[in-house]
Amino acid sequence: MKLGGLPSLAVVMLAMGLAAVLIAKRGKASLGVKLLPAMGVLIWIHGFNGLSVMNPEDVLRWHKFALVGELLFPLTLGFVARAFCTVSGDAVPDRGHWLWRGMLGTACVFSAVILFGSTHVMEKSSQGEVVFVQPWGEFIWGVILLMLVVILAQFEHILRAVRDPLRYQLKFVLIGLGGLAGMATVQACQGLLDPIWNPTFAWISGATTLISLMLVGFGLGRWRFHEINNKIQVSHRALFASLTVMLVGGYFIVVGLLSEIMQQTGWELSRVFLTVVVFLSLIFFVTLNFSRLTRLKMQQFFARHFLRSKYDYRDKWLEVTQTFSSCREVQELWDRYLLWLSQTFVAPRITIWKRFEADEQFHQIRSVNTDSYPSPITQSHPVLGPLARSPEPIFATTVTSHSEEFLDFIRATQALVCVPISCAEGHLLGFSTLSQDQHGRGYDHDDFDLLRVVSHHVAMLLLQFHLQEAQTASAKWEVVHKFSGFYLHDLKNLASNLSMVAQNADQYGQDPEFQDSAMRTVKNTSQRIMDLMSKLAIQARDPLLVNREQVPLVDVNELIFKVIEGIGGMDCPPRFTPGQNLPAVRIQEESVNQLVLNLVLNAQQAMGDQQGMIDIFTFCKGDSVFLVVEDTGPGMSADQIEYLFEPFRSSKKSGLGVGLFQCKRMVEDQKGRIRVESRVGQGTKIIVSFPHENTDKKEDRVLVAVRSLQTPD
């Protein structure tokens, strides 16, 4: 028993030596002085532990003083931790002061209970051990454990936050202090689960404390104290997101459950149960280790809560806002986005893809170190599904596809990371890809966070540009409607004159057959002009279209035949292949006539003097009736397709840029869809679909039918 007190005596001597060194250097090391209370409490605890071992007859008297030291020791460690760091946030320091004041008050109350009512706290057993009386023993050790967990969390976050060369100077000091708190935590758990203290605990505590103090002394030997001030900053979430809190809490709960089972079932059954628990735990952790998703989630969790970010997000956000603040149009926005990606990430190959509304495909519009642009990708491409479902960037290696289409995409872009550019509703506007870092470094959670935030900002700017373009187009159309009022007066006069000629033609004509023919022509022309005037007048007063229920059911094939009959003298007359058994469609006859006429004339103008073919065919698929106009002209480039349906944009020198926009508007007014398929040198195909009346399915079924369209032979 006498030798059992030697470790405690060694701790007392070493702690006194360290305290003397700290006092001697107090002028140079103001923060080092904060260690003095901890050294003093250690001298107190292990001094009385040594007396308890050397004088077993008075073990209760000496151990109550040691227990008071155990209560005060976490407070001295907290005093050291708060001296090492500054807590971020204005409200956090006040909350921290209340925490420490509460801990100090609790420690003082329980210290008074121990000193003045020790008979209610502990008693001596027949074997010379100290037995803690319940419930006071549980209260005291529980308070000590909670305070130590808070202190361990503080030291953990200090060690994580500090960087070299401070990390090199502080490492052993913090590890030594953490070792002291860790051993005290083990003792607190032991006191809760098995409320007995015997002299062997003093030997174990003394030996571990001696090792920890040696580490502290070694760290003090290479620590330049004056460089510590204001260089460490710990997040205000240090207590709430601490690994220490989770580990100690989990350990305490598991050990408590096992202890309760041991008491209730006996040792043999408990040992079997413990073996099963250990085996299941090993299986569980091995399973987690081989789960890619779990590893990724754990990396993200630790990166967010425990690791210092590689970026200063305040500087980065200022950089991003300055980059995009001067953008005046969408094309400039894409240029700035590509420039930012290339300057921020050292990736040899970067691409940006955008969804074109005309063909509903994604086209590569910007790139770095790409010789030629790859073919556009369709909605069914394997990479688009994960991008549409995830607001976060994804690794291309996580896409489980071995299709040739996906492999071609990877070969063309060398993509390692794909970043979605989507709006809040989840609609994918585009995406960007980054290849492997040229230095071989991978992309971590900080990179993904930065990419996600910037891509969201780009998506927001795109939506703002689209809204501005829509407002501009609306203003231009308002001007067109205003001018139509002036033309309305002239057209009305012309119609009145033609009507008068028709009424008097039989009176002044000489050839009866000619008179009859002229009369019919004039009447038909005047009627059409009057109808056009009426329509313009209605739209000038109210641009809303006629209610759909007032539109009659029509036969699409019959309408197309009428349009073709009226197109005479064309160099390349269209060939019409009508579909069989087409259901009726509720559409405005005049709108369809104008639609077909515009599409045929556009095809004729696109082919020019070249000999080619214009084919029109109809068919029914799913819930829709399809009308297809296909030509063998020169086709269109991606730049032409991108703005094909936008108003006041025309590739013709004398064009107004309203024809195809008007076609799109007419189709959508009839609850239909229109899209284009075109390649340079391969002609153009315009696909129009209308929902027919033989279904009561919802409108989104039409959209699915259009997107899944397969061109018939």
XYZ file of C-alpha atoms in Angstrom, residues 58-554:
497
model
C -8.394 7.769 7.700
C -9.291 7.064 4.079
C -12.697 8.767 4.347
C -11.199 11.976 5.737
C -8.564 12.272 2.992
C -10.750 11.095 0.144
C -13.470 13.686 0.704
C -10.860 16.397 0.099
C -9.691 14.561 -3.031
C -13.319 14.362 -4.237
C -13.676 18.128 -3.837
C -10.617 18.477 -6.048
C -12.222 16.175 -8.624
C -15.198 18.561 -8.712
C -13.017 21.632 -9.198
C -10.607 20.088 -11.719
C -12.950 20.421 -14.782
C -13.371 24.123 -13.991
C -9.619 24.711 -14.028
C -9.333 22.929 -17.374
C -12.171 25.057 -18.714
C -10.327 28.145 -17.520
C -7.331 27.030 -19.590
C -9.469 26.239 -22.659
C -11.160 29.641 -22.635
C -7.771 31.310 -22.367
C -6.571 29.525 -25.497
C -9.323 30.596 -27.866
C -11.893 33.218 -28.776
C -15.423 32.102 -29.478
C -16.963 33.365 -32.736
C -20.282 35.232 -32.625
C -21.600 38.042 -30.440
C -24.152 36.095 -28.448
C -22.003 33.065 -27.768
C -19.622 34.548 -25.165
C -22.530 35.557 -22.914
C -23.984 32.085 -23.191
C -20.512 30.637 -22.380
C -20.183 32.820 -19.258
C -23.532 31.583 -17.966
C -22.411 28.003 -18.598
C -19.213 28.401 -16.593
C -20.971 30.279 -13.810
C -23.525 27.504 -13.575
C -20.795 24.873 -13.434
C -18.921 26.808 -10.738
C -22.045 27.222 -8.643
C -22.912 23.531 -8.938
C -19.369 22.517 -7.987
C -19.465 24.773 -4.918
C -22.790 23.328 -3.746
C -21.642 19.731 -4.040
C -18.272 20.583 -2.465
C -20.116 21.928 0.571
C -22.197 18.736 0.753
C -19.024 16.619 0.612
C -17.136 18.638 3.236
C -19.958 19.115 5.726
C -22.075 16.044 5.088
C -19.617 13.390 4.024
C -21.507 10.681 5.912
C -24.362 11.123 3.418
C -21.977 10.859 0.467
C -19.464 8.088 1.246
C -18.732 5.378 3.757
C -15.947 2.891 4.396
C -16.447 -0.808 3.652
C -15.001 -3.719 5.599
C -12.312 -4.166 2.898
C -11.094 -0.598 3.359
C -12.766 0.681 0.183
C -14.739 3.905 -0.140
C -18.371 3.281 -1.095
C -20.392 6.203 -2.430
C -23.872 6.445 -0.944
C -26.698 6.834 -3.452
C -28.152 9.051 -4.752
C -25.504 11.621 -3.762
C -22.741 9.583 -5.324
C -24.567 9.452 -8.658
C -25.266 13.190 -8.541
C -21.636 14.095 -7.841
C -20.076 11.817 -10.452
C -22.756 12.773 -12.978
C -21.952 16.473 -12.566
C -18.220 15.755 -12.901
C -18.839 13.727 -16.068
C -20.934 16.435 -17.723
C -18.357 19.116 -16.974
C -15.536 16.952 -18.320
C -17.428 16.279 -21.555
C -17.760 20.030 -22.105
C -14.027 20.497 -21.472
C -13.017 17.666 -23.796
C -15.154 19.203 -26.532
C -13.342 22.517 -26.046
C -9.887 20.941 -26.323
C -10.943 18.902 -29.345
C -12.037 21.968 -31.283
C -8.984 23.983 -30.272
C -6.744 21.246 -31.644
C -8.780 21.109 -34.865
C -8.876 24.873 -35.359
C -5.208 25.670 -34.855
C -2.814 25.513 -37.807
C 0.924 25.129 -38.134
C 3.227 26.399 -36.732
C 0.899 26.922 -33.746
C -0.292 23.335 -34.038
C 3.299 22.166 -33.624
C 3.751 24.324 -30.519
C 0.424 23.543 -28.871
C -0.110 19.928 -29.833
C 1.478 18.180 -26.849
C 0.115 20.706 -24.355
C -3.439 20.142 -25.581
C -2.997 16.371 -25.840
C -1.638 16.271 -22.293
C -4.511 18.350 -20.935
C -6.946 16.227 -22.913
C -5.377 13.125 -21.390
C -5.992 14.526 -17.919
C -9.632 15.213 -18.795
C -9.978 11.812 -20.472
C -8.717 9.895 -17.448
C -10.986 11.933 -15.196
C -13.884 11.032 -17.515
C -13.121 7.321 -17.181
C -13.086 7.701 -13.392
C -16.435 9.522 -13.494
C -17.993 6.758 -15.594
C -16.587 4.188 -13.165
C -18.017 6.101 -10.222
C -21.466 6.107 -11.838
C -21.501 2.461 -12.840
C -19.637 0.959 -9.862
C -19.679 3.469 -6.961
C -16.598 2.077 -5.174
C -13.095 3.560 -4.791
C -10.125 1.491 -3.689
C -6.412 2.369 -3.370
C -5.529 0.764 -6.707
C -7.452 3.557 -8.441
C -5.019 6.060 -6.934
C -2.100 4.184 -8.512
C -3.794 4.070 -11.943
C -4.844 7.719 -11.767
C -1.387 8.788 -10.638
C 0.403 6.888 -13.424
C -1.811 8.252 -16.211
C -1.692 11.774 -14.787
C 2.094 11.571 -14.620
C 2.267 10.665 -18.326
C -0.110 13.493 -19.235
C 1.916 16.024 -17.242
C 5.075 14.884 -19.014
C 3.385 15.634 -22.331
C 2.351 19.052 -21.033
C 5.894 19.739 -19.861
C 7.333 18.649 -23.209
C 4.897 20.909 -25.016
C 5.747 23.845 -22.749
C 9.404 23.375 -23.618
C 8.808 24.264 -27.272
C 5.867 26.634 -26.845
C 6.479 30.337 -27.521
C 3.636 31.727 -25.454
C 3.582 35.229 -26.890
C 2.498 33.932 -30.328
C -0.756 32.399 -29.135
C -2.856 35.503 -28.552
C -5.832 35.912 -30.907
C -4.687 33.229 -33.343
C -7.160 30.500 -32.496
C -10.862 30.738 -33.263
C -13.296 27.991 -32.379
C -16.788 27.712 -33.813
C -19.677 28.454 -31.472
C -20.933 24.939 -32.313
C -17.958 23.407 -30.488
C -20.168 22.008 -27.742
C -23.170 21.025 -29.836
C -21.380 19.388 -32.799
C -18.512 17.788 -30.860
C -17.277 14.311 -31.561
C -16.346 14.096 -27.888
C -19.939 14.608 -26.805
C -21.142 11.870 -29.122
C -18.412 9.381 -28.238
C -18.544 9.894 -24.483
C -22.327 9.941 -24.471
C -22.543 6.818 -26.616
C -19.925 5.041 -24.517
C -21.699 5.964 -21.315
C -25.087 4.744 -22.557
C -23.725 1.446 -23.886
C -21.678 0.738 -20.760
C -24.638 1.638 -18.575
C -26.921 -0.744 -20.454
C -24.357 -3.536 -20.264
C -23.860 -2.902 -16.556
C -27.593 -3.085 -15.925
C -27.832 -6.343 -17.880
C -24.886 -7.729 -15.896
C -26.650 -6.941 -12.641
C -29.952 -8.434 -13.766
C -28.829 -11.606 -15.583
C -25.538 -12.674 -14.022
C -21.998 -12.733 -15.391
C -22.183 -15.792 -17.643
C -25.189 -14.581 -19.584
C -23.751 -11.067 -19.675
C -20.458 -12.319 -21.077
C -22.313 -14.127 -23.849
C -24.360 -11.035 -24.498
C -21.211 -8.901 -24.552
C -19.650 -11.246 -27.109
C -22.729 -10.977 -29.313
C -22.729 -7.197 -28.994
C -19.050 -6.976 -29.930
C -19.581 -9.289 -32.916
C -22.612 -7.345 -34.151
C -20.756 -4.067 -33.670
C -17.859 -5.320 -35.775
C -20.243 -6.456 -38.514
C -22.032 -3.118 -38.383
C -18.882 -1.014 -38.675
C -17.436 -3.232 -41.409
C -20.681 -2.822 -43.344
C -20.549 0.934 -42.919
C -16.918 0.991 -43.985
C -17.745 -0.705 -47.278
C -20.784 1.500 -47.984
C -19.813 4.232 -50.433
C -22.835 6.361 -49.574
C -22.208 6.100 -45.840
C -18.554 7.012 -46.240
C -19.547 10.014 -48.340
C -22.121 11.156 -45.764
C -19.594 10.752 -42.951
C -17.000 12.736 -44.906
C -19.542 15.498 -45.486
C -20.548 15.491 -41.815
C -16.988 15.719 -40.524
C -16.067 18.289 -43.171
C -18.970 20.535 -42.143
C -18.635 20.248 -38.387
C -15.012 19.465 -37.569
C -12.674 20.586 -40.372
C -11.679 24.098 -41.315
C -12.929 25.073 -44.764
C -10.318 25.627 -47.456
C -12.215 28.724 -48.664
C -12.925 32.049 -47.049
C -16.548 32.242 -48.146
C -16.807 35.957 -47.533
C -13.996 36.600 -50.014
C -15.387 34.027 -52.436
C -18.874 35.497 -52.344
C -17.464 38.974 -52.966
C -15.505 37.532 -55.889
C -18.625 35.860 -57.328
C -20.801 38.961 -57.038
C -18.126 41.095 -58.688
C -17.756 38.545 -61.487
C -21.443 38.497 -62.420
C -22.501 42.017 -61.438
C -21.716 43.577 -64.826
C -23.466 40.945 -66.970
C -25.895 42.544 -69.398
C -27.052 39.493 -71.349
C -27.220 35.723 -71.092
C -24.224 35.073 -73.331
C -22.036 37.256 -71.151
C -23.307 35.391 -68.098
C -22.145 32.055 -69.561
C -18.762 33.581 -70.427
C -18.307 34.855 -66.875
C -19.340 31.509 -65.392
C -16.768 29.674 -67.522
C -14.112 32.222 -66.565
C -14.869 31.804 -62.857
C -14.714 27.997 -63.080
C -11.387 28.058 -64.899
C -9.862 30.542 -62.436
C -11.117 28.785 -59.305
C -10.479 25.149 -60.190
C -7.314 23.909 -61.867
C -9.166 21.541 -64.196
C -7.709 20.982 -67.688
C -11.148 20.533 -69.240
C -14.359 22.348 -68.310
C -17.645 22.298 -70.217
C -20.999 24.063 -69.820
C -24.236 22.600 -71.178
C -27.576 24.344 -71.683
C -31.057 23.009 -72.380
C -32.520 24.361 -75.610
C -36.260 24.820 -75.470
C -36.688 24.228 -79.196
C -35.432 20.624 -79.326
C -35.515 19.865 -75.563
C -31.919 18.661 -75.692
C -28.798 19.754 -73.830
C -26.117 21.385 -75.986
C -22.549 22.191 -75.033
C -22.268 25.981 -75.296
C -18.943 26.721 -73.584
C -15.749 24.763 -72.966
C -12.089 24.959 -72.031
C -9.562 22.880 -73.992
C -12.193 21.172 -76.157
C -11.415 20.867 -79.858
C -14.963 20.294 -81.110
C -18.368 20.321 -79.487
C -19.925 16.875 -78.961
C -23.424 15.983 -80.086
C -26.303 17.232 -77.931
C -27.682 14.843 -75.321
C -31.330 13.921 -74.910
C -33.514 13.889 -71.826
C -32.929 10.146 -71.414
C -29.153 10.513 -71.074
C -27.864 8.640 -67.977
C -26.167 11.687 -66.465
C -29.290 13.890 -66.506
C -31.346 11.766 -64.109
C -28.971 12.102 -61.118
C -28.433 15.787 -61.885
C -32.171 16.490 -61.949
C -32.713 14.654 -58.646
C -29.810 16.179 -56.717
C -29.221 19.855 -55.922
C -25.619 18.935 -55.082
C -22.778 18.316 -57.543
C -22.190 14.639 -58.281
C -19.213 12.532 -59.235
C -19.556 11.154 -62.742
C -18.239 7.841 -61.419
C -21.413 7.434 -59.349
C -23.543 7.186 -62.510
C -24.178 3.475 -62.933
C -24.349 3.228 -66.693
C -22.231 1.492 -69.302
C -24.131 2.696 -72.349
C -22.169 3.868 -75.351
C -23.901 7.242 -75.112
C -22.587 7.785 -71.581
C -19.087 6.567 -72.449
C -18.969 8.953 -75.415
C -19.955 11.785 -73.090
C -17.168 10.911 -70.629
C -14.595 10.625 -73.404
C -15.600 13.981 -74.877
C -15.714 15.930 -71.601
C -13.364 13.907 -69.353
C -15.903 14.759 -66.655
C -15.139 13.849 -63.065
C -17.663 16.209 -61.433
C -21.027 17.319 -62.848
C -22.683 20.421 -61.367
C -26.440 20.959 -61.929
C -27.762 24.412 -62.760
C -31.385 24.181 -61.690
C -34.097 26.473 -60.377
C -35.903 26.123 -57.062
C -38.622 23.956 -58.628
C -35.997 21.391 -59.646
C -36.155 22.216 -63.368
C -32.717 21.535 -64.868
C -31.592 24.558 -66.904
C -28.137 23.208 -67.649
C -25.024 21.794 -66.023
C -21.254 22.093 -66.025
C -18.509 19.467 -65.888
C -14.993 19.555 -64.486
C -12.231 17.101 -65.247
C -9.609 15.793 -62.831
C -7.441 18.458 -61.182
C -4.211 18.781 -63.143
C -2.243 18.319 -59.899
C -4.071 15.081 -59.133
C -6.028 16.494 -56.195
C -9.627 15.402 -55.842
C -12.735 17.489 -55.197
C -13.869 17.556 -51.570
C -16.925 18.764 -49.711
C -15.723 22.381 -49.636
C -15.425 22.365 -53.435
C -18.919 20.877 -53.749
C -20.380 23.506 -51.419
C -18.800 26.316 -53.419
C -19.903 24.843 -56.756
C -23.457 24.346 -55.487
C -23.786 27.927 -54.239
C -22.372 29.491 -57.411
C -24.447 27.299 -59.750
C -27.563 28.276 -57.789
C -26.584 31.932 -58.221
C -26.125 31.395 -61.972
C -29.548 29.724 -62.188
C -31.127 32.669 -60.389
C -29.482 35.116 -62.805
C -30.656 33.036 -65.777
C -34.233 33.157 -64.543
C -33.942 36.917 -64.093
C -32.662 37.295 -67.661
C -35.497 35.117 -68.975
C -38.002 37.220 -67.065
C -36.511 40.393 -68.511
C -36.642 38.936 -72.029
C -40.270 37.949 -71.521
C -41.108 41.443 -70.323
C -39.268 42.967 -73.278
C -41.091 40.721 -75.733
C -44.386 41.591 -74.077
C -43.634 45.289 -74.444
C -42.777 44.821 -78.120
C -46.007 42.943 -78.735
C -47.904 45.692 -77.011
C -46.424 48.103 -79.531
C -47.461 45.760 -82.355
C -51.023 45.671 -81.028
C -51.098 49.449 -80.825
C -49.977 49.750 -84.441
C -52.580 47.200 -85.497
C -55.216 49.718 -84.476
C -53.963 52.115 -87.144
C -53.949 49.403 -89.778
C -57.452 48.400 -88.750
C -58.911 51.648 -90.059
C -57.300 51.244 -93.475
C -58.350 47.618 -93.793
C -61.904 48.543 -92.918
C -62.015 51.100 -95.727
C -60.661 48.559 -98.209
C -63.223 46.030 -97.140
C -66.028 48.548 -97.532
C -64.903 49.449 -101.049
C -64.697 45.806 -102.090
C -68.141 45.210 -100.673
C -69.582 48.059 -102.726
C -67.899 46.756 -105.888
C -69.422 43.348 -105.293
C -72.863 44.833 -104.827
C -72.705 46.876 -108.055
C -70.740 44.504 -110.277
C -73.843 42.928 -111.882
C -75.065 46.344 -112.860
C -71.928 47.502 -114.674
C -70.368 44.268 -115.910
C -70.624 43.104 -119.550
C -69.613 39.419 -119.337
C -72.045 37.525 -117.150
C -69.660 34.603 -116.458
C -66.824 36.934 -115.575
C -69.130 38.976 -113.459
C -70.207 35.922 -111.500
C -66.618 34.780 -110.966
C -65.467 38.243 -109.991
C -68.406 38.593 -107.665
C -67.531 35.400 -105.836
C -63.867 36.386 -105.609
C -64.595 39.842 -104.324
C -67.116 38.557 -101.813
C -64.726 35.924 -100.472
C -61.875 38.414 -100.245
C -63.976 41.024 -98.543
C -65.287 38.458 -96.083
C -61.788 37.371 -95.149
C -60.719 40.949 -94.664
C -63.751 41.602 -92.473
C -63.036 38.463 -90.443
C -59.432 39.525 -89.982
C -60.572 42.957 -88.864
C -62.939 41.474 -86.324
C -60.209 39.247 -84.914
C -57.743 42.118 -84.670
C -60.355 44.274 -82.976
C -61.085 41.589 -80.380
C -57.411 40.997 -79.665
C -56.724 44.724 -79.457
C -59.369 45.052 -76.728
C -58.628 41.719 -74.983
C -55.579 39.604 -75.896
C -57.036 36.546 -74.179
C -58.054 33.858 -76.623
C -61.474 32.355 -77.051
C -62.476 29.805 -74.440
C -61.417 26.305 -75.452
C -64.897 24.889 -74.924
C -66.171 27.154 -77.758
C -63.665 25.704 -80.270
C -65.198 22.982 -82.486
C -63.831 19.480 -83.079
C -62.057 19.254 -86.440
